[in-house]
mmCIF file of N, CA and C in Angstrom:
data_model
loop_
_atom_site.group_PDB
_atom_site.id
_atom_site.type_symbol
_atom_site.label_atom_id
_atom_site.label_comp_id
_atom_site.label_asym_id
_atom_site.label_seq_id
_atom_site.Cartn_x
_atom_site.Cartn_y
_atom_site.Cartn_z
ATOM 1 N N MET O 119 1.207 -0.785 -0.158
ATOM 2 C CA MET O 119 -0.234 0.490 -0.493
ATOM 3 C C MET O 119 1.181 1.390 -0.227
ATOM 4 N N THR O 120 1.746 1.677 0.571
ATOM 5 C CA THR O 120 3.065 2.303 1.268
ATOM 6 C C THR O 120 3.646 3.065 -1.128
ATOM 7 N N GLU O 121 3.580 1.643 -1.611
ATOM 8 C CA GLU O 121 4.042 1.736 -2.320
ATOM 9 C C GLU O 121 3.730 2.418 -3.802
ATOM 10 N N PHE O 122 2.280 2.005 -3.330
ATOM 11 C CA PHE O 122 1.213 2.457 -4.669
ATOM 12 C C PHE O 122 0.825 4.355 -3.262
ATOM 13 N N MET O 123 0.921 4.652 -2.502
ATOM 14 C CA MET O 123 1.200 6.332 -1.952
ATOM 15 C C MET O 123 2.087 6.673 -2.666
ATOM 16 N N GLU O 124 3.981 6.225 -2.495
ATOM 17 C CA GLU O 124 4.891 6.918 -3.338
ATOM 18 C C GLU O 124 4.622 7.660 -4.367
ATOM 19 N N VAL O 125 4.029 5.921 -5.307
ATOM 20 C CA VAL O 125 3.697 6.623 -6.650
ATOM 21 C C VAL O 125 3.350 7.903 -7.423
ATOM 22 N N HIS O 126 1.816 7.568 -6.198
ATOM 23 C CA HIS O 126 0.489 8.734 -6.529
ATOM 24 C C HIS O 126 0.806 9.701 -6.121
ATOM 25 N N VAL O 127 2.364 9.328 -5.179
ATOM 26 C CA VAL O 127 2.843 11.071 -4.559
ATOM 27 C C VAL O 127 3.293 11.238 -6.046
ATOM 28 N N GLN O 128 4.619 10.930 -5.832
ATOM 29 C CA GLN O 128 5.219 11.120 -6.961
ATOM 30 C C GLN O 128 4.997 11.914 -8.430
ATOM 31 N N THR O 129 3.938 11.545 -8.639
ATOM 32 C CA THR O 129 2.804 11.287 -9.766
ATOM 33 C C THR O 129 2.487 12.592 -10.131
ATOM 34 N N ASN O 130 1.820 13.066 -9.336
ATOM 35 C CA ASN O 130 0.672 13.658 -8.707
ATOM 36 C C ASN O 130 1.989 16.223 -7.432
ATOM 37 N N ARG O 131 2.930 14.899 -7.664
ATOM 38 C CA ARG O 131 4.409 16.262 -7.138
ATOM 39 C C ARG O 131 4.112 17.684 -8.145
ATOM 40 N N ASN O 132 4.177 17.116 -9.573
ATOM 41 C CA ASN O 132 4.649 18.455 -10.571
ATOM 42 C C ASN O 132 3.140 18.577 -11.319
ATOM 43 N N ARG O 133 2.016 18.588 -11.351
ATOM 44 C CA ARG O 133 0.739 18.797 -11.380
ATOM 45 C C ARG O 133 0.368 19.938 -10.576
ATOM 46 N N ARG O 134 -0.049 20.943 -11.898
ATOM 47 C CA ARG O 134 -0.035 22.076 -11.211
ATOM 48 C C ARG O 134 -1.819 22.882 -10.789
ATOM 49 N N VAL O 135 -2.544 22.859 -9.849
ATOM 50 C CA VAL O 135 -3.985 23.297 -9.940
ATOM 51 C C VAL O 135 -3.954 24.522 -10.270
ATOM 52 N N PRO O 136 -5.400 23.778 -11.688
ATOM 53 C CA PRO O 136 -6.001 25.082 -12.343
ATOM 54 C C PRO O 136 -6.059 26.112 -11.605
ATOM 55 N N ARG O 137 -5.951 26.923 -11.922
ATOM 56 C CA ARG O 137 -6.856 28.124 -11.429
ATOM 57 C C ARG O 137 -7.759 28.728 -11.492
ATOM 58 N N SER O 138 -9.219 28.474 -11.596
ATOM 59 C CA SER O 138 -9.879 28.311 -11.809
ATOM 60 C C SER O 138 -10.556 27.783 -10.479
ATOM 61 N N ILE O 139 -9.217 26.423 -10.132
ATOM 62 C CA ILE O 139 -9.831 25.529 -8.460
ATOM 63 C C ILE O 139 -9.010 26.443 -7.307
ATOM 64 N N ASP O 140 -7.475 26.763 -8.211
ATOM 65 C CA ASP O 140 -7.360 27.220 -6.304
ATOM 66 C C ASP O 140 -7.968 28.669 -5.856
ATOM 67 N N THR O 141 -8.804 28.179 -5.337
ATOM 68 C CA THR O 141 -9.750 29.201 -4.575
ATOM 69 C C THR O 141 -9.107 30.599 -3.676
ATOM 70 N N ARG O 142 -7.793 30.201 -3.214
ATOM 71 C CA ARG O 142 -7.491 30.522 -2.152
ATOM 72 C C ARG O 142 -6.855 31.794 -2.823
ATOM 73 N N GLN O 143 -6.004 31.742 -3.789
ATOM 74 C CA GLN O 143 -5.463 32.339 -4.955
ATOM 75 C C GLN O 143 -7.007 33.697 -5.455
ATOM 76 N N GLU O 144 -7.811 33.495 -5.597
ATOM 77 C CA GLU O 144 -8.664 33.846 -5.757
ATOM 78 C C GLU O 144 -9.675 35.240 -4.744
ATOM 79 N N ILE O 145 -9.239 34.569 -3.745
ATOM 80 C CA ILE O 145 -9.827 35.083 -2.683
ATOM 81 C C ILE O 145 -8.323 36.147 -1.866
ATOM 82 N N PHE O 146 -7.796 35.754 -1.960
ATOM 83 C CA PHE O 146 -7.050 36.373 -1.185
ATOM 84 C C PHE O 146 -5.798 37.438 -2.413
ATOM 85 N N GLY O 147 -5.875 36.770 -3.756
ATOM 86 C CA GLY O 147 -4.935 37.413 -4.753
ATOM 87 C C GLY O 147 -3.095 36.898 -3.855
ATOM 88 N N ASN O 148 -2.253 37.449 -4.130
ATOM 89 C CA ASN O 148 -1.240 36.889 -4.086
ATOM 90 C C ASN O 148 -0.956 36.961 -2.649
ATOM 91 N N SER O 149 -1.772 37.735 -1.442
ATOM 92 C CA SER O 149 -1.345 37.825 -0.291
ATOM 93 C C SER O 149 -0.540 36.727 0.406
ATOM 94 N N ASP O 150 0.490 37.142 2.012
ATOM 95 C CA ASP O 150 0.975 35.345 1.908
ATOM 96 C C ASP O 150 0.623 35.408 3.732
ATOM 97 N N ALA O 151 1.454 34.886 4.337
ATOM 98 C CA ALA O 151 1.019 34.479 5.154
ATOM 99 C C ALA O 151 1.053 35.970 6.336
ATOM 100 N N ARG O 152 2.944 36.932 5.631
ATOM 101 C CA ARG O 152 2.672 38.437 6.292
ATOM 102 C C ARG O 152 1.558 39.623 5.712
ATOM 103 N N ASP O 153 1.474 39.305 4.371
ATOM 104 C CA ASP O 153 0.366 40.227 4.450
ATOM 105 C C ASP O 153 -0.770 40.002 4.856
ATOM 106 N N ARG O 154 -1.200 38.444 5.232
ATOM 107 C CA ARG O 154 -2.610 38.891 6.395
ATOM 108 C C ARG O 154 -2.231 39.076 8.129
ATOM 109 N N HIS O 155 -1.389 38.865 8.105
ATOM 110 C CA HIS O 155 -0.731 39.218 9.338
ATOM 111 C C HIS O 155 -0.562 40.799 9.756
ATOM 112 N N ARG O 156 -0.314 41.661 8.384
ATOM 113 C CA ARG O 156 -0.245 43.043 8.440
ATOM 114 C C ARG O 156 -1.424 43.482 8.577
ATOM 115 N N LYS O 157 -1.960 42.686 7.788
ATOM 116 C CA LYS O 157 -3.786 42.980 7.098
ATOM 117 C C LYS O 157 -4.464 43.236 8.855
ATOM 118 N N LEU O 158 -4.162 41.927 9.625
ATOM 119 C CA LEU O 158 -4.962 41.593 11.581
ATOM 120 C C LEU O 158 -4.211 43.068 12.660
ATOM 121 N N ASP O 159 -3.367 43.277 11.963
ATOM 122 C CA ASP O 159 -2.340 44.520 12.947
ATOM 123 C C ASP O 159 -3.063 45.860 12.160
ATOM 124 N N LEU O 160 -3.120 46.581 11.317
ATOM 125 C CA LEU O 160 -3.931 47.133 10.949
ATOM 126 C C LEU O 160 -5.337 47.521 11.384
ATOM 127 N N PHE O 161 -5.681 45.900 11.142
ATOM 128 C CA PHE O 161 -7.724 45.875 11.916
ATOM 129 C C PHE O 161 -7.898 46.211 12.896
ATOM 130 N N ARG O 162 -6.260 45.582 13.794
ATOM 131 C CA ARG O 162 -6.495 45.955 15.153
ATOM 132 C C ARG O 162 -6.550 47.220 15.687
ATOM 133 N N ASP O 163 -5.071 48.307 15.051
ATOM 134 C CA ASP O 163 -4.891 49.449 14.838
ATOM 135 C C ASP O 163 -6.466 50.230 14.807
ATOM 136 N N MET O 164 -7.503 49.631 14.004
ATOM 137 C CA MET O 164 -8.529 50.373 13.191
ATOM 138 C C MET O 164 -9.244 50.721 14.555
ATOM 139 N N ILE O 165 -9.875 49.326 15.433
ATOM 140 C CA ILE O 165 -10.338 48.848 16.440
ATOM 141 C C ILE O 165 -9.982 49.947 17.201
ATOM 142 N N GLY O 166 -8.609 50.154 17.435
ATOM 143 C CA GLY O 166 -8.204 50.735 18.613
ATOM 144 C C GLY O 166 -8.345 52.102 18.670
ATOM 145 N N ALA O 167 -8.641 52.541 17.265
ATOM 146 C CA ALA O 167 -8.655 54.182 16.700
ATOM 147 C C ALA O 167 -9.700 54.838 16.761
ATOM 148 N N SER O 168 -10.898 53.544 17.187
ATOM 149 C CA SER O 168 -12.287 54.108 16.101
ATOM 150 C C SER O 168 -12.790 54.311 17.606
ATOM 151 N N VAL O 169 -13.930 55.460 17.570
ATOM 152 C CA VAL O 169 -15.066 55.750 18.627
ATOM 153 C C VAL O 169 -16.252 55.792 18.800
ATOM 154 N N ASN O 170 -16.468 54.422 17.382
ATOM 155 C CA ASN O 170 -17.717 53.932 17.479
ATOM 156 C C ASN O 170 -18.165 53.350 18.758
ATOM 157 N N LEU O 171 -19.547 53.722 19.103
ATOM 158 C CA LEU O 171 -20.184 53.158 20.932
ATOM 159 C C LEU O 171 -20.328 51.715 19.862
ATOM 160 N N ALA O 172 -20.494 50.566 20.049
ATOM 161 C CA ALA O 172 -20.449 49.772 19.573
ATOM 162 C C ALA O 172 -19.068 49.346 19.675
ATOM 163 N N LEU O 173 -17.861 49.446 19.727
ATOM 164 C CA LEU O 173 -16.537 49.196 19.861
ATOM 165 C C LEU O 173 -15.853 50.045 21.473
ATOM 166 N N ARG O 174 -16.691 50.615 21.828
ATOM 167 C CA ARG O 174 -16.664 51.122 23.408
ATOM 168 C C ARG O 174 -15.325 49.265 24.344
ATOM 169 N N ASP O 175 -16.864 48.624 24.293
ATOM 170 C CA ASP O 175 -15.392 47.604 24.945
ATOM 171 C C ASP O 175 -14.279 47.122 23.656
ATOM 172 N N LYS O 176 -13.538 47.138 23.571
ATOM 173 C CA LYS O 176 -12.627 46.228 22.790
ATOM 174 C C LYS O 176 -11.818 45.039 23.256
ATOM 175 N N SER O 177 -12.291 44.526 24.519
ATOM 176 C CA SER O 177 -11.175 43.567 24.627
ATOM 177 C C SER O 177 -12.133 42.417 23.676
ATOM 178 N N CYS O 178 -12.670 42.068 23.897
ATOM 179 C CA CYS O 178 -13.784 41.807 22.694
ATOM 180 C C CYS O 178 -13.236 40.964 21.482
ATOM 181 N N CYS O 179 -12.263 42.192 20.902
ATOM 182 C CA CYS O 179 -11.498 42.386 19.468
ATOM 183 C C CYS O 179 -10.515 41.753 19.200
ATOM 184 N N MET O 180 -10.149 41.120 20.896
ATOM 185 C CA MET O 180 -8.331 41.299 20.679
ATOM 186 C C MET O 180 -8.328 39.761 19.921
ATOM 187 N N ASP O 181 -9.037 38.710 19.696
ATOM 188 C CA ASP O 181 -8.922 37.328 19.752
ATOM 189 C C ASP O 181 -8.808 37.370 18.852
ATOM 190 N N ILE O 182 -7.187 37.054 17.656
ATOM 191 C CA ILE O 182 -7.354 36.646 17.027
ATOM 192 C C ILE O 182 -7.797 35.940 15.605
ATOM 193 N N ASN O 183 -9.281 34.574 16.050
ATOM 194 C CA ASN O 183 -9.053 34.256 15.485
ATOM 195 C C ASN O 183 -11.243 34.702 14.703
ATOM 196 N N PHE O 184 -10.963 35.298 15.936
ATOM 197 C CA PHE O 184 -11.905 36.055 15.907
ATOM 198 C C PHE O 184 -12.583 37.659 14.773
ATOM 199 N N LEU O 185 -11.357 38.386 14.998
ATOM 200 C CA LEU O 185 -10.689 38.577 13.725
ATOM 201 C C LEU O 185 -10.959 38.366 12.734
ATOM 202 N N ASN O 186 -10.348 37.041 12.178
ATOM 203 C CA ASN O 186 -10.275 36.567 11.051
ATOM 204 C C ASN O 186 -11.286 36.475 10.725
ATOM 205 N N ARG O 187 -12.317 36.003 11.269
ATOM 206 C CA ARG O 187 -13.654 35.728 10.560
ATOM 207 C C ARG O 187 -14.174 37.155 10.062
ATOM 208 N N PHE O 188 -13.852 38.283 11.097
ATOM 209 C CA PHE O 188 -14.080 39.366 9.638
ATOM 210 C C PHE O 188 -14.042 39.508 8.708
ATOM 211 N N LEU O 189 -12.702 39.524 8.983
ATOM 212 C CA LEU O 189 -11.244 39.817 6.933
ATOM 213 C C LEU O 189 -11.931 38.826 5.982
ATOM 214 N N TYR O 190 -11.588 37.493 6.297
ATOM 215 C CA TYR O 190 -12.012 36.736 5.505
ATOM 216 C C TYR O 190 -13.315 36.710 5.023
ATOM 217 N N ALA O 191 -14.261 37.054 5.342
ATOM 218 C CA ALA O 191 -16.049 37.529 4.926
ATOM 219 C C ALA O 191 -15.690 38.757 3.880
ATOM 220 N N LYS O 192 -15.040 39.422 4.040
ATOM 221 C CA LYS O 192 -14.621 41.008 3.497
ATOM 222 C C LYS O 192 -13.512 40.806 2.993
ATOM 223 N N LYS O 193 -12.705 39.579 2.519
ATOM 224 C CA LYS O 193 -11.712 39.549 1.857
ATOM 225 C C LYS O 193 -10.390 40.076 1.838
ATOM 226 N N PHE O 194 -10.409 40.210 3.564
ATOM 227 C CA PHE O 194 -8.739 41.024 3.686
ATOM 228 C C PHE O 194 -9.055 41.978 3.618
ATOM 229 N N ASP O 195 -9.869 42.935 3.105
ATOM 230 C CA ASP O 195 -10.501 44.561 2.666
ATOM 231 C C ASP O 195 -11.079 45.618 4.505
ATOM 232 N N CYS O 196 -10.014 45.568 5.313
ATOM 233 C CA CYS O 196 -10.049 46.045 7.049
ATOM 234 C C CYS O 196 -11.210 47.320 7.179
ATOM 235 N N GLU O 197 -11.457 48.208 6.137
ATOM 236 C CA GLU O 197 -12.401 48.809 6.212
ATOM 237 C C GLU O 197 -14.135 48.517 5.866
ATOM 238 N N ALA O 198 -14.429 47.464 5.419
ATOM 239 C CA ALA O 198 -15.361 46.482 4.944
ATOM 240 C C ALA O 198 -15.779 45.838 6.089
ATOM 241 N N ALA O 199 -14.532 44.893 7.010
ATOM 242 C CA ALA O 199 -14.046 44.012 8.010
ATOM 243 C C ALA O 199 -15.214 45.064 9.727
ATOM 244 N N LEU O 200 -13.977 46.538 9.260
ATOM 245 C CA LEU O 200 -14.140 47.003 10.544
ATOM 246 C C LEU O 200 -16.141 47.034 10.677
ATOM 247 N N ASP O 201 -16.523 47.741 9.160
ATOM 248 C CA ASP O 201 -18.361 47.972 8.937
ATOM 249 C C ASP O 201 -19.045 47.064 9.775
ATOM 250 N N LEU O 202 -18.456 45.644 9.147
ATOM 251 C CA LEU O 202 -19.135 44.193 9.177
ATOM 252 C C LEU O 202 -19.524 43.947 10.867
ATOM 253 N N LEU O 203 -17.414 44.233 11.857
ATOM 254 C CA LEU O 203 -17.748 44.056 12.965
ATOM 255 C C LEU O 203 -19.042 44.938 13.572
ATOM 256 N N ILE O 204 -18.553 46.263 13.091
ATOM 257 C CA ILE O 204 -19.843 46.625 13.666
ATOM 258 C C ILE O 204 -21.709 46.613 13.858
ATOM 259 N N LYS O 205 -21.103 46.339 12.612
ATOM 260 C CA LYS O 205 -23.177 46.041 12.319
ATOM 261 C C LYS O 205 -23.526 44.390 13.220
ATOM 262 N N TYR O 206 -22.134 43.927 13.541
ATOM 263 C CA TYR O 206 -21.870 42.551 14.616
ATOM 264 C C TYR O 206 -22.375 42.396 15.620
ATOM 265 N N LEU O 207 -21.714 43.762 16.368
ATOM 266 C CA LEU O 207 -21.913 44.233 17.034
ATOM 267 C C LEU O 207 -23.244 44.725 17.952
ATOM 268 N N LEU O 208 -23.768 45.928 16.745
ATOM 269 C CA LEU O 208 -24.496 46.247 16.980
ATOM 270 C C LEU O 208 -25.612 45.360 16.894
ATOM 271 N N PHE O 209 -26.566 44.805 16.370
ATOM 272 C CA PHE O 209 -26.630 43.746 16.386
ATOM 273 C C PHE O 209 -26.967 43.076 17.677
ATOM 274 N N LYS O 210 -25.925 42.254 18.436
ATOM 275 C CA LYS O 210 -25.922 41.520 18.889
ATOM 276 C C LYS O 210 -26.617 42.342 20.308
ATOM 277 N N GLU O 211 -26.356 43.723 20.573
ATOM 278 C CA GLU O 211 -26.706 44.516 21.383
ATOM 279 C C GLU O 211 -28.056 44.915 21.552
ATOM 280 N N HIS O 212 -28.905 45.046 20.042
ATOM 281 C CA HIS O 212 -30.417 45.195 19.781
ATOM 282 C C HIS O 212 -31.126 43.765 20.572
ATOM 283 N N ASN O 213 -29.902 42.864 19.878
ATOM 284 C CA ASN O 213 -31.469 41.835 20.392
ATOM 285 C C ASN O 213 -30.739 41.401 21.411
ATOM 286 N N LYS O 214 -30.830 40.993 22.022
ATOM 287 C CA LYS O 214 -29.858 40.862 23.431
ATOM 288 C C LYS O 214 -30.761 39.384 23.656
ATOM 289 N N HIS O 215 -32.422 40.389 23.784
ATOM 290 C CA HIS O 215 -33.540 39.504 24.309
ATOM 291 C C HIS O 215 -33.749 37.889 23.870
ATOM 292 N N ILE O 216 -33.335 37.880 22.580
ATOM 293 C CA ILE O 216 -33.766 37.129 21.500
ATOM 294 C C ILE O 216 -31.940 36.147 21.507
ATOM 295 N N LEU O 217 -30.922 37.186 21.702
ATOM 296 C CA LEU O 217 -29.927 36.086 21.485
ATOM 297 C C LEU O 217 -29.652 34.501 23.051
ATOM 298 N N GLN O 218 -30.142 35.909 24.371
ATOM 299 C CA GLN O 218 -30.185 35.283 25.532
ATOM 300 C C GLN O 218 -31.175 33.843 25.525
ATOM 301 N N LYS O 219 -32.377 33.889 25.026
ATOM 302 C CA LYS O 219 -33.372 32.278 24.513
ATOM 303 C C LYS O 219 -33.251 31.903 23.484
ATOM 304 N N LEU O 220 -32.049 31.845 22.292
ATOM 305 C CA LEU O 220 -31.641 30.800 21.521
ATOM 306 C C LEU O 220 -31.719 29.594 22.384
ATOM 307 N N SER O 221 -32.261 28.721 21.522
ATOM 308 C CA SER O 221 -31.834 27.287 21.854
ATOM 309 C C SER O 221 -32.220 26.251 20.933
ATOM 310 N N ILE O 222 -31.309 25.635 20.973
ATOM 311 C CA ILE O 222 -31.510 24.979 19.425
ATOM 312 C C ILE O 222 -32.677 23.613 19.703
ATOM 313 N N PHE O 223 -33.262 23.647 20.992
ATOM 314 C CA PHE O 223 -34.678 22.192 21.579
ATOM 315 C C PHE O 223 -35.774 23.824 21.081
ATOM 316 N N ASP O 224 -35.506 24.917 20.952
ATOM 317 C CA ASP O 224 -36.938 25.245 20.882
ATOM 318 C C ASP O 224 -37.472 24.669 19.760
ATOM 319 N N GLU O 225 -39.045 25.077 19.866
ATOM 320 C CA GLU O 225 -40.045 23.846 18.828
ATOM 321 C C GLU O 225 -40.151 25.168 17.680
ATOM 322 N N ASN O 226 -40.160 26.454 17.512
ATOM 323 C CA ASN O 226 -40.060 26.537 16.142
ATOM 324 C C ASN O 226 -38.911 26.648 15.363
ATOM 325 N N ILE O 227 -37.447 26.445 16.301
ATOM 326 C CA ILE O 227 -35.897 25.820 15.402
ATOM 327 C C ILE O 227 -36.410 24.181 15.239
ATOM 328 N N GLN O 228 -36.573 23.621 15.579
ATOM 329 C CA GLN O 228 -37.044 22.328 15.540
ATOM 330 C C GLN O 228 -37.369 22.220 13.927
ATOM 331 N N THR O 229 -38.532 22.864 13.681
ATOM 332 C CA THR O 229 -39.734 22.877 12.352
ATOM 333 C C THR O 229 -38.862 23.050 11.885
ATOM 334 N N SER O 230 -37.921 24.252 11.490
ATOM 335 C CA SER O 230 -37.414 24.797 10.382
ATOM 336 C C SER O 230 -36.314 24.103 10.070
ATOM 337 N N LEU O 231 -36.046 23.214 11.053
ATOM 338 C CA LEU O 231 -34.522 22.158 10.585
ATOM 339 C C LEU O 231 -35.388 20.913 10.018
ATOM 340 N N ARG O 232 -36.390 20.370 10.293
ATOM 341 C CA ARG O 232 -36.798 19.463 9.978
ATOM 342 C C ARG O 232 -37.596 19.767 8.001
ATOM 343 N N ASP O 233 -37.857 21.124 8.057
ATOM 344 C CA ASP O 233 -38.351 21.860 6.370
ATOM 345 C C ASP O 233 -37.475 22.047 6.275
ATOM 346 N N GLY O 234 -36.158 21.693 6.836
ATOM 347 C CA GLY O 234 -34.565 22.340 5.666
ATOM 348 C C GLY O 234 -35.007 23.760 5.127
ATOM 349 N N ASN O 235 -35.424 24.324 5.594
ATOM 350 C CA ASN O 235 -35.070 25.804 5.627
ATOM 351 C C ASN O 235 -32.826 26.321 5.653
ATOM 352 N N PRO O 236 -32.473 25.823 7.003
ATOM 353 C CA PRO O 236 -30.965 25.726 6.630
ATOM 354 C C PRO O 236 -30.611 24.795 6.353
ATOM 355 N N SER O 237 -29.151 24.905 5.602
ATOM 356 C CA SER O 237 -29.040 23.487 4.767
ATOM 357 C C SER O 237 -27.816 23.735 4.938
ATOM 358 N N VAL O 238 -26.887 22.437 4.966
ATOM 359 C CA VAL O 238 -25.209 22.272 4.829
ATOM 360 C C VAL O 238 -24.913 22.682 3.226
ATOM 361 N N LEU O 239 -23.784 23.315 3.113
ATOM 362 C CA LEU O 239 -23.594 23.425 1.585
ATOM 363 C C LEU O 239 -22.471 22.183 1.248
ATOM 364 N N LYS O 240 -22.984 22.135 -0.182
ATOM 365 C CA LYS O 240 -22.451 21.249 -0.963
ATOM 366 C C LYS O 240 -20.763 21.256 -1.137
ATOM 367 N N GLN O 241 -20.022 22.346 -0.930
ATOM 368 C CA GLN O 241 -18.611 22.392 -0.926
ATOM 369 C C GLN O 241 -18.277 23.588 0.273
ATOM 370 N N ARG O 242 -17.001 23.172 0.079
ATOM 371 C CA ARG O 242 -16.657 24.420 1.003
ATOM 372 C C ARG O 242 -16.695 25.452 0.967
ATOM 373 N N ASP O 243 -16.921 26.700 1.123
ATOM 374 C CA ASP O 243 -17.505 27.989 0.761
ATOM 375 C C ASP O 243 -15.790 28.927 1.091
ATOM 376 N N ARG O 244 -14.860 28.259 1.631
ATOM 377 C CA ARG O 244 -12.953 29.101 1.335
ATOM 378 C C ARG O 244 -12.306 28.242 1.049
#
């Protein structure tokens, strides 16, 4: 079995992934890890400099994974990611009553799941 694996790896080593399939390059352009890290630092600085009332508690915005969600969603456009973050925090603030009572066992949510309203994506979204 390992012989097959070695042959398979050697034959596929020089194959290039077609550009249409390489979604990572389409999403991020030619950015690399340093560029994404630089954008993350810029995003953190923008959050720190913001005077928007939604960002008054800036401690929740220092988690790298949390911030990367917004950067990935906006293809590392820091201004658009900041707008999305502000809208997210405002939504959470204005809808506390909904989010506090939210439970997977709620009858309405169970009905929606049975009806197939939310569904699983057939492909990865990134």
